[in-house]
Coordinates of C-alpha atoms in Angstrom, one line a residue:
X1233 CA -64.5 4.8 -83.2
X1234 CA -60.5 3.0 -82.1
X1235 CA -60.2 1.4 -78.6
X1236 CA -56.1 1.9 -77.3
X1237 CA -55.2 -1.4 -75.6
X1238 CA -52.3 -1.7 -73.1
X1239 CA -49.7 -4.5 -72.7
X1240 CA -47.7 -5.0 -69.9
X1241 CA -44.2 -6.9 -69.7
X1242 CA -42.4 -8.7 -66.9
X1243 CA -39.7 -10.4 -66.2
X1244 CA -40.0 -13.0 -62.9
X1245 CA -37.5 -14.5 -64.0
X1246 CA -34.7 -11.8 -63.4
X1247 CA -36.6 -10.4 -60.3
X1248 CA -37.0 -14.0 -58.5
X1249 CA -32.6 -14.0 -59.5
X1250 CA -31.8 -11.0 -58.1
X1251 CA -33.4 -11.7 -55.3
X1252 CA -31.4 -14.9 -55.4
X1253 CA -27.8 -12.6 -56.2
X1254 CA -28.7 -10.8 -53.0
X1255 CA -28.6 -13.0 -51.1
X1256 CA -26.0 -15.1 -52.1
X1257 CA -23.6 -11.6 -52.0
X1258 CA -25.4 -11.4 -48.2
X1259 CA -24.0 -15.1 -47.4
X1260 CA -20.7 -14.7 -49.2
X1261 CA -20.1 -11.7 -47.5
X1262 CA -20.5 -13.1 -43.7
X1263 CA -18.8 -16.3 -45.8
X1264 CA -15.9 -13.7 -46.7
X1265 CA -16.0 -12.0 -42.9
X1266 CA -15.6 -15.2 -40.6
X1267 CA -12.9 -16.4 -43.5
X1268 CA -10.4 -12.9 -42.6
X1269 CA -10.7 -12.7 -38.9
X1270 CA -11.0 -17.1 -38.0
X1271 CA -14.3 -15.6 -35.6
X1272 CA -18.0 -18.2 -36.3
X1273 CA -19.9 -14.6 -34.2
X1274 CA -18.5 -11.7 -35.7
X1275 CA -21.2 -9.3 -34.9
X1276 CA -24.7 -10.0 -32.5
X1277 CA -26.1 -10.1 -35.5
X1278 CA -24.3 -13.5 -36.7
X1279 CA -25.1 -14.9 -32.9
X1280 CA -26.2 -13.4 -30.1
X1281 CA -25.8 -15.5 -27.1
X1282 CA -22.4 -17.2 -28.5
X1283 CA -21.0 -13.6 -29.8
X1284 CA -21.6 -12.6 -24.9
X1285 CA -19.9 -16.3 -24.8
X1286 CA -17.2 -15.2 -26.7
X1287 CA -16.3 -11.7 -25.7
X1288 CA -17.1 -13.9 -21.9
X1289 CA -14.5 -16.5 -23.1
X1290 CA -11.7 -13.7 -24.5
X1291 CA -11.9 -11.3 -21.6
X1292 CA -10.5 -14.5 -19.5
X1293 CA -8.1 -15.2 -22.1
X1294 CA -6.7 -12.0 -21.8
X1295 CA -6.7 -11.6 -18.5
X1296 CA -4.6 -15.4 -18.4
X1297 CA -2.8 -13.7 -20.9
X1298 CA -1.4 -10.5 -18.0
X1299 CA -1.4 -13.5 -15.9
X1300 CA 1.2 -15.1 -16.8
X1301 CA 3.5 -12.2 -18.2
X1302 CA 3.2 -10.8 -14.2
X1303 CA 4.4 -14.6 -13.1
X1304 CA 6.9 -14.4 -16.1
X1305 CA 8.2 -11.2 -14.9
X1306 CA 8.4 -12.0 -11.6
X1307 CA 11.0 -15.2 -12.3
X1308 CA 13.1 -12.5 -14.2
X1309 CA 13.2 -10.6 -11.4
X1310 CA 13.6 -13.5 -8.7
X1311 CA 16.6 -14.5 -11.5
X1312 CA 17.9 -11.0 -10.8
X1313 CA 17.9 -11.6 -7.6
X1314 CA 19.7 -15.2 -7.6
X1315 CA 22.5 -14.0 -10.2
X1316 CA 23.6 -10.9 -7.6
X1317 CA 22.9 -13.1 -4.4
X1318 CA 25.6 -16.1 -6.2
X1319 CA 27.9 -13.4 -6.4
X1320 CA 27.6 -12.5 -2.8
X1321 CA 28.1 -16.4 -2.4
X1322 CA 31.3 -16.6 -4.4
X1323 CA 32.8 -13.6 -2.7
X1324 CA 31.9 -14.8 1.1
X1325 CA 33.7 -18.3 -0.5
X1326 CA 36.5 -15.8 -1.4
X1327 CA 36.4 -14.5 2.3
X1328 CA 36.0 -17.9 3.8
X1329 CA 39.4 -18.5 2.0
X1330 CA 41.7 -15.4 2.5
X1331 CA 40.6 -15.5 6.6
X1332 CA 42.1 -19.9 6.6
X1333 CA 44.7 -18.8 3.7
X1334 CA 46.2 -16.4 6.9
X1335 CA 46.4 -18.8 9.5
X1336 CA 48.6 -19.8 8.1
X1337 CA 52.1 -19.6 10.4
X1338 CA 54.5 -19.8 6.8
X1339 CA 52.7 -16.4 6.1
X1340 CA 54.1 -12.9 6.7
X1341 CA 53.2 -10.0 8.1
X1342 CA 53.1 -7.7 4.6
X1343 CA 51.2 -11.4 2.8
X1344 CA 48.5 -11.2 6.0
X1345 CA 48.4 -7.9 4.6
X1346 CA 47.7 -8.2 1.3
X1347 CA 44.6 -10.6 2.0
X1348 CA 43.1 -8.1 4.5
X1349 CA 43.7 -5.1 1.6
X1350 CA 41.0 -8.4 -0.7
X1351 CA 39.2 -8.5 2.3
X1352 CA 38.4 -5.4 2.3
X1353 CA 37.6 -4.6 -1.4
X1354 CA 35.1 -7.3 -1.8
X1355 CA 33.5 -6.5 1.9
X1356 CA 33.0 -3.0 -0.3
X1357 CA 31.6 -5.0 -2.9
X1358 CA 29.7 -6.7 -1.3
X1359 CA 27.8 -3.3 0.3
X1360 CA 27.8 -2.0 -3.0
X1361 CA 25.7 -5.3 -4.8
X1362 CA 23.7 -4.9 -2.0
X1363 CA 23.0 -1.7 -2.0
X1364 CA 22.3 -1.4 -6.5
X1365 CA 20.7 -4.7 -6.9
X1366 CA 17.2 -3.2 -8.8
X1367 CA 14.4 -4.7 -10.6
X1368 CA 13.0 -1.7 -13.1
X1369 CA 14.7 0.7 -10.7
X1370 CA 13.1 -1.9 -7.2
X1371 CA 16.4 -2.9 -5.5
X1372 CA 15.8 -6.2 -4.1
X1373 CA 18.8 -6.8 -1.8
X1374 CA 18.8 -3.7 0.5
X1375 CA 15.9 -4.5 2.4
X1376 CA 13.5 -2.1 0.7
X1377 CA 11.7 -4.8 -1.0
X1378 CA 9.7 -6.4 2.6
X1379 CA 7.4 -3.1 1.7
X1380 CA 3.8 -4.4 3.2
X1381 CA 1.7 -1.0 1.7
X1382 CA 2.7 1.7 -0.5
X1383 CA 1.1 5.5 -0.9
X1384 CA 1.4 8.0 -3.0
X1385 CA -2.0 9.7 -0.6
X1386 CA -2.3 11.6 2.1
X1387 CA -5.4 9.7 3.1
X1388 CA -5.7 5.9 2.0
X1389 CA -7.2 2.5 3.6
X1390 CA -5.0 -0.3 4.1
X1391 CA -5.0 -3.5 5.3
X1392 CA -2.0 -5.4 6.9
X1393 CA -2.1 -8.8 7.0
X1394 CA 0.8 -9.2 8.8
X1395 CA 4.8 -8.5 9.9
X1396 CA 4.8 -4.9 12.1
X1397 CA 6.1 -5.2 14.7
X1398 CA 4.5 -3.4 18.0
X1399 CA 5.5 -3.1 21.6
X1400 CA 3.7 -4.1 24.5
X1401 CA 2.6 -2.8 27.4
X1402 CA 6.2 -2.7 28.8
X1403 CA 7.8 -1.4 25.5
X1404 CA 9.4 -4.4 24.2
X1405 CA 8.6 -5.3 21.0
X1406 CA 7.0 -8.3 19.4
X1407 CA 5.6 -9.0 16.2
X1408 CA 2.0 -10.0 16.6
X1409 CA -1.9 -9.1 17.1
X1410 CA -1.2 -6.2 13.5
X1411 CA -3.5 -7.3 11.4
X1412 CA -6.7 -5.3 10.5
X1413 CA -8.3 -3.0 9.0
X1414 CA -6.4 1.1 9.1
X1415 CA -7.0 4.5 8.4
X1416 CA -3.7 5.9 7.8
X1417 CA -3.5 9.6 7.5
X1418 CA 0.1 10.5 6.2
X1419 CA 1.5 13.9 5.7
X1420 CA 4.0 14.2 2.9
X1421 CA 6.8 17.3 2.0
X1422 CA 7.2 18.1 -1.4
X1423 CA 9.1 16.5 -3.6
X1424 CA 8.1 12.8 -1.8
X1425 CA 5.8 11.7 -3.2
X1426 CA 5.2 8.2 -2.1
X1427 CA 5.5 6.9 1.6
X1428 CA 6.1 2.9 2.4
X1429 CA 6.2 1.1 4.7
X1430 CA 7.9 -1.6 5.9
X1431 CA 7.8 -4.9 8.9
X1432 CA 11.5 -2.9 10.1
X1433 CA 9.4 0.3 11.3
X1434 CA 7.1 0.0 14.9
X1435 CA 3.6 0.1 15.0
X1436 CA 3.7 3.7 16.2
X1437 CA 5.6 5.5 14.2
X1438 CA 7.0 9.4 14.8
X1439 CA 5.2 11.4 12.5
X1440 CA 2.9 9.1 11.5
X1441 CA -0.8 8.1 13.3
X1442 CA -2.2 4.9 12.3
X1443 CA -5.3 4.1 14.2
X1444 CA -7.3 0.9 13.9
X1445 CA -10.9 1.4 11.9
X1446 CA -14.3 0.9 13.2
X1447 CA -15.2 -2.1 10.5
X1448 CA -12.2 -4.2 12.2
X1449 CA -12.7 -7.8 12.3
X1450 CA -9.3 -8.5 14.5
X1451 CA -9.3 -8.1 18.4
X1452 CA -6.6 -8.9 20.6
X1453 CA -6.0 -11.7 21.6
X1454 CA -6.1 -12.8 25.6
X1455 CA -3.1 -14.8 26.9
X1456 CA -4.4 -15.0 30.2
X1457 CA -6.7 -13.5 33.0
X1458 CA -7.2 -13.6 37.0
X1459 CA -9.1 -11.9 39.5
X1460 CA -8.3 -12.0 42.8
X1461 CA -10.8 -11.3 45.2
X1462 CA -10.7 -9.6 48.3
X1463 CA -8.4 -6.1 46.2
X1464 CA -7.7 -3.5 44.6
X1465 CA -5.0 -3.0 43.0
X1466 CA -2.3 -0.3 42.7
X1467 CA -0.2 -1.0 40.7
X1468 CA 1.9 -3.6 39.0
X1469 CA 5.0 -4.1 37.4
X1470 CA 6.7 -7.0 35.3
X1471 CA 9.3 -9.1 37.2
X1472 CA 12.9 -10.6 36.0
X1473 CA 12.6 -13.6 36.0
X1474 CA 9.4 -13.5 34.2
X1475 CA 6.8 -13.2 35.7
X1476 CA 4.4 -9.8 37.8
X1477 CA 4.2 -8.0 41.1
X1478 CA 1.3 -6.5 42.4
X1479 CA 1.0 -4.0 45.5
X1480 CA -2.0 -3.0 46.0
X1481 CA -5.3 -3.1 49.8
X1482 CA -6.6 -5.5 50.8
X1483 CA -10.1 -6.2 51.6
X1484 CA -9.0 -5.1 55.6
X1485 CA -7.0 -2.4 54.3
X1486 CA -3.8 -3.7 54.8
X1487 CA -0.9 -3.4 52.0
X1488 CA -1.0 -6.2 49.9
X1489 CA 0.9 -7.7 47.9
X1490 CA 1.5 -10.5 44.9
X1491 CA 3.6 -12.2 43.4
X1492 CA 2.5 -14.1 40.2
X1493 CA 4.8 -16.9 37.3
X1494 CA 4.7 -16.0 34.1
X1495 CA 1.1 -17.0 33.7
X1496 CA -0.6 -15.0 36.6
X1497 CA -0.5 -18.1 38.9
X1498 CA 0.3 -16.8 42.5
X1499 CA 3.4 -18.2 43.6
X1500 CA 3.2 -16.1 47.1
X1501 CA 1.4 -13.4 48.8
X1502 CA 2.0 -10.9 52.1
X1503 CA -0.7 -8.7 54.2
X1504 CA 1.3 -5.6 55.8
X1505 CA -0.7 -3.2 58.1
X1506 CA -1.8 -1.7 61.1
X1507 CA -5.4 -1.3 63.2
X1508 CA -6.2 1.7 61.1
X1509 CA -5.7 1.6 57.1
X1510 CA -2.8 1.1 55.4
X1511 CA -2.9 1.4 50.6
X1512 CA -0.2 0.6 48.8
X1513 CA 0.0 2.6 45.6
X1514 CA 3.5 1.8 44.2
X1515 CA 5.6 -0.9 43.8
X1516 CA 9.3 -2.1 41.6
X1517 CA 11.9 -4.1 41.6
X1518 CA 15.1 -4.0 43.4
X1519 CA 18.2 -4.6 42.1
X1520 CA 19.0 -7.2 44.4
X1521 CA 16.0 -9.7 43.4
X1522 CA 13.7 -7.4 46.0
X1523 CA 11.0 -4.9 46.3
X1524 CA 10.5 -1.3 47.5
X1525 CA 6.6 -0.3 47.8
X1526 CA 5.2 2.9 48.3
X1527 CA 1.6 3.7 49.7
X1528 CA 0.8 5.6 52.9
X1529 CA -0.9 4.7 56.8
X1530 CA -2.8 5.9 60.0
X1531 CA -1.6 3.6 62.1
X1532 CA -0.8 5.2 65.5
X1533 CA 1.6 4.0 68.3
X1534 CA 4.5 2.0 68.6
X1535 CA 4.5 -0.2 67.9
X1536 CA 0.9 -1.1 65.2
X1537 CA 1.2 -4.1 63.5
X1538 CA 4.6 -3.8 61.2
X1539 CA 3.1 0.6 61.2
X1540 CA 5.5 2.2 63.5
X1541 CA 6.5 5.7 63.5
X1542 CA 4.1 7.2 63.3
X1543 CA 3.5 11.1 63.0
X1544 CA -0.1 11.4 62.6
X1545 CA -2.8 11.5 60.9
X1546 CA -1.5 9.8 57.0
X1547 CA 2.2 9.1 56.6
X1548 CA 3.9 7.2 53.4
X1549 CA 5.1 4.4 54.5
X1550 CA 8.0 2.8 52.7
X1551 CA 8.5 -0.7 53.3
X1552 CA 11.4 -2.8 51.8
X1553 CA 11.1 -6.8 51.7
X1554 CA 13.2 -9.2 50.1
X1555 CA 12.7 -11.8 47.0
X1556 CA 10.3 -14.0 48.9
X1557 CA 8.4 -10.5 50.3
X1558 CA 10.1 -11.1 53.5
X1559 CA 10.1 -7.7 55.5
X1560 CA 13.9 -6.3 55.1
X1561 CA 13.0 -2.6 56.8
X1562 CA 9.7 -0.1 56.5
X1563 CA 9.9 3.4 57.0
X1564 CA 7.0 6.5 58.3
X1565 CA 7.9 10.0 56.6
X1566 CA 5.5 13.2 57.4
X1567 CA 3.6 14.9 59.2
X1568 CA 1.0 15.9 61.7
X1569 CA -1.4 16.5 59.1
X1570 CA -2.2 13.8 55.7
X1571 CA 1.1 12.7 53.5
X1572 CA 0.3 10.1 50.8
X1573 CA 2.6 8.8 48.6
X1574 CA 1.9 7.6 45.7
X1575 CA 5.2 6.9 42.9
X1576 CA 8.8 5.3 44.2
X1577 CA 11.7 4.5 42.2
X1578 CA 15.1 3.4 42.9
X1579 CA 17.6 5.5 41.9
X1580 CA 21.3 4.7 40.6
X1581 CA 22.9 5.0 43.4
X1582 CA 21.0 1.9 45.3
X1583 CA 18.8 5.1 47.4
X1584 CA 15.0 5.2 46.4
X1585 CA 12.9 8.9 45.1
X1586 CA 9.7 8.9 47.0
X1587 CA 6.7 11.3 45.5
X1588 CA 3.2 12.6 46.7
X1589 CA 1.9 15.2 48.3
X1590 CA 2.1 16.5 52.4
X1591 CA -0.3 18.8 53.6
X1592 CA 2.0 19.4 56.9
X1593 CA 4.4 21.5 57.5
X1594 CA 5.6 19.6 60.8
X1595 CA 7.3 16.6 61.4
X1596 CA 9.9 15.9 58.5
X1597 CA 8.5 18.5 56.6
X1598 CA 9.5 21.8 56.0
X1599 CA 8.7 24.6 54.2
X1600 CA 5.0 24.1 53.1
X1601 CA 3.5 26.9 50.8
X1602 CA 0.2 26.4 51.4
X1603 CA -2.4 27.5 54.6
X1604 CA -3.1 24.2 56.8
X1605 CA -4.7 21.4 55.0
X1606 CA -3.6 22.5 51.0
X1607 CA -1.9 19.7 49.1
X1608 CA 1.8 20.5 48.4
X1609 CA 4.3 18.3 46.1
X1610 CA 6.4 16.3 48.4
X1611 CA 9.9 14.3 46.8
X1612 CA 11.4 12.2 49.4
X1613 CA 15.2 10.7 48.8
X1614 CA 15.7 7.8 50.5
X1615 CA 19.4 6.3 50.8
X1616 CA 19.7 2.2 50.3
X1617 CA 18.5 1.3 53.9
X1618 CA 15.6 3.9 54.3
X1619 CA 17.3 7.1 55.6
X1620 CA 16.1 9.7 54.8
X1621 CA 18.7 11.7 53.2
X1622 CA 16.7 15.0 51.8
X1623 CA 13.4 16.4 51.1
X1624 CA 11.5 18.9 49.1
X1625 CA 7.7 20.2 49.1
X1626 CA 7.0 22.2 46.5
X1627 CA 3.6 24.0 45.5
X1628 CA 0.8 27.0 45.6
X1629 CA -1.6 28.3 47.1
X1630 CA -3.9 25.8 45.7
X1631 CA -3.4 21.8 45.9
X1632 CA -0.3 20.2 44.3
X1633 CA -0.4 16.4 43.6
X1634 CA 2.6 14.3 42.5
X1635 CA 1.6 10.8 40.9
X1636 CA 4.3 10.0 39.3
X1637 CA 8.7 10.6 39.3
X1638 CA 11.7 9.0 37.2
X1639 CA 15.3 9.5 37.1
X1640 CA 16.4 11.4 34.3

C-alpha cells in the first residue's frame, strides 16, 4: 500500500521583504507628515514630552502675538487722538492769531466783526472735534475715556485703584482714600445696558450705593489724633483758618472751649461757668471771626462766676466769644424748670437761632403744651447782640426735644 507525502513550501525572503516594506512605508508617512507640517513632533506617539513642551510654547507665542496686536490697536488709538489734538492745536493757534490781529488799531469795527465770526466758527469746530473724535466707537476727547470701570450686569465686584472723588467730614471734595475692593449694586433702566463710572463722579452718587466689602485691605489713613484728659467733647467745627474749634464740658462742669490749629495743636483754651453745672452743646464760628456757644447752666445768683440772670433750674446759656476766646457777652434764657439748648446757628441777619427743649411755662417761655416736667421743642431767636427777638414752644402731651437747627 503506497504512502502519502506532503511537502510544505515557504518563501521566508518574501515575508522579510514584506515586513521591511511595511516599516518603510510607516517611516515614509512620518517623514512626509513632518515635511508637510514643518513639525518634528506631530502627535504624542512621536514624542509625548516634546509635544507637551511645544504646545506650551505655542500657547505663549499666540498670547504674545495677541498682545502685540493689542499694543498696535493702542498705538492706533493714540495716533487718532494725536491727529485730533493736532487739529485742535492748529485752530487754537489761528484763534490766537486772529486775537492779535484784532488788536490792530488800523482795523475797522467791520474787520473785527469778521475776525470774531471766524473765531466763533473755530470755537464750534473745537467743540465738534472734541465731542466726535472716536476710535472703534469710543470717544477719546469728551471725558468719557477716563472710565475706571464699566459693567452691564446688575451686580458685580470691582477693584478701584484710585482717582475717585470723595467728601471729607465737612462736605469738601477730596480725591484720596477710595482704593479697595467694592461691591456695586446698580439699577439699570431697560435699554441702558452699560453703566460707567469715571473720576468725575463722587463716591456716593444719587441712585448708586457703594459698599466696601469685608475683604478690603485698605484702611483709612489717620493724619493726626489728639487726646485731652478731663474734657468731654460735645461739638466741633472747622474754622476759616483750617483749624478747629471744640466745645464741651470740663471736669469741673464748666464750658470748656478749645481752639486747635490744622494739626490738632492747642492754640488757646478757655473755661466759663459758675458754681454749679454748665455744659456747652453747640459751637459755631461767626461771621466776625468770633464764636457763638450754646448749652445749659444751672448756676444761680447774680452774678455767679460768668453766669447771670438764671431763671431757675437749667437755662439756655448763650455765650459770645471773640476770635481769641475772650468773653463778649452772655445771656441766660428759660423759666423756673429745666431748659437745655442743643444747637445754635448764626442767621443771615447776623442774629442767632437756638433749638433745644424746655419744660418751663414761665420766665422767657410761653405756651408750653404739656404738663409740668414734659419737654417741648423751644426755639429762640436772638439778634446780633444776644437780645431775645422771639421764642416758640412746639410739642404735645409727651416729651419733644430738638437736637439741631439750621436756616433754610
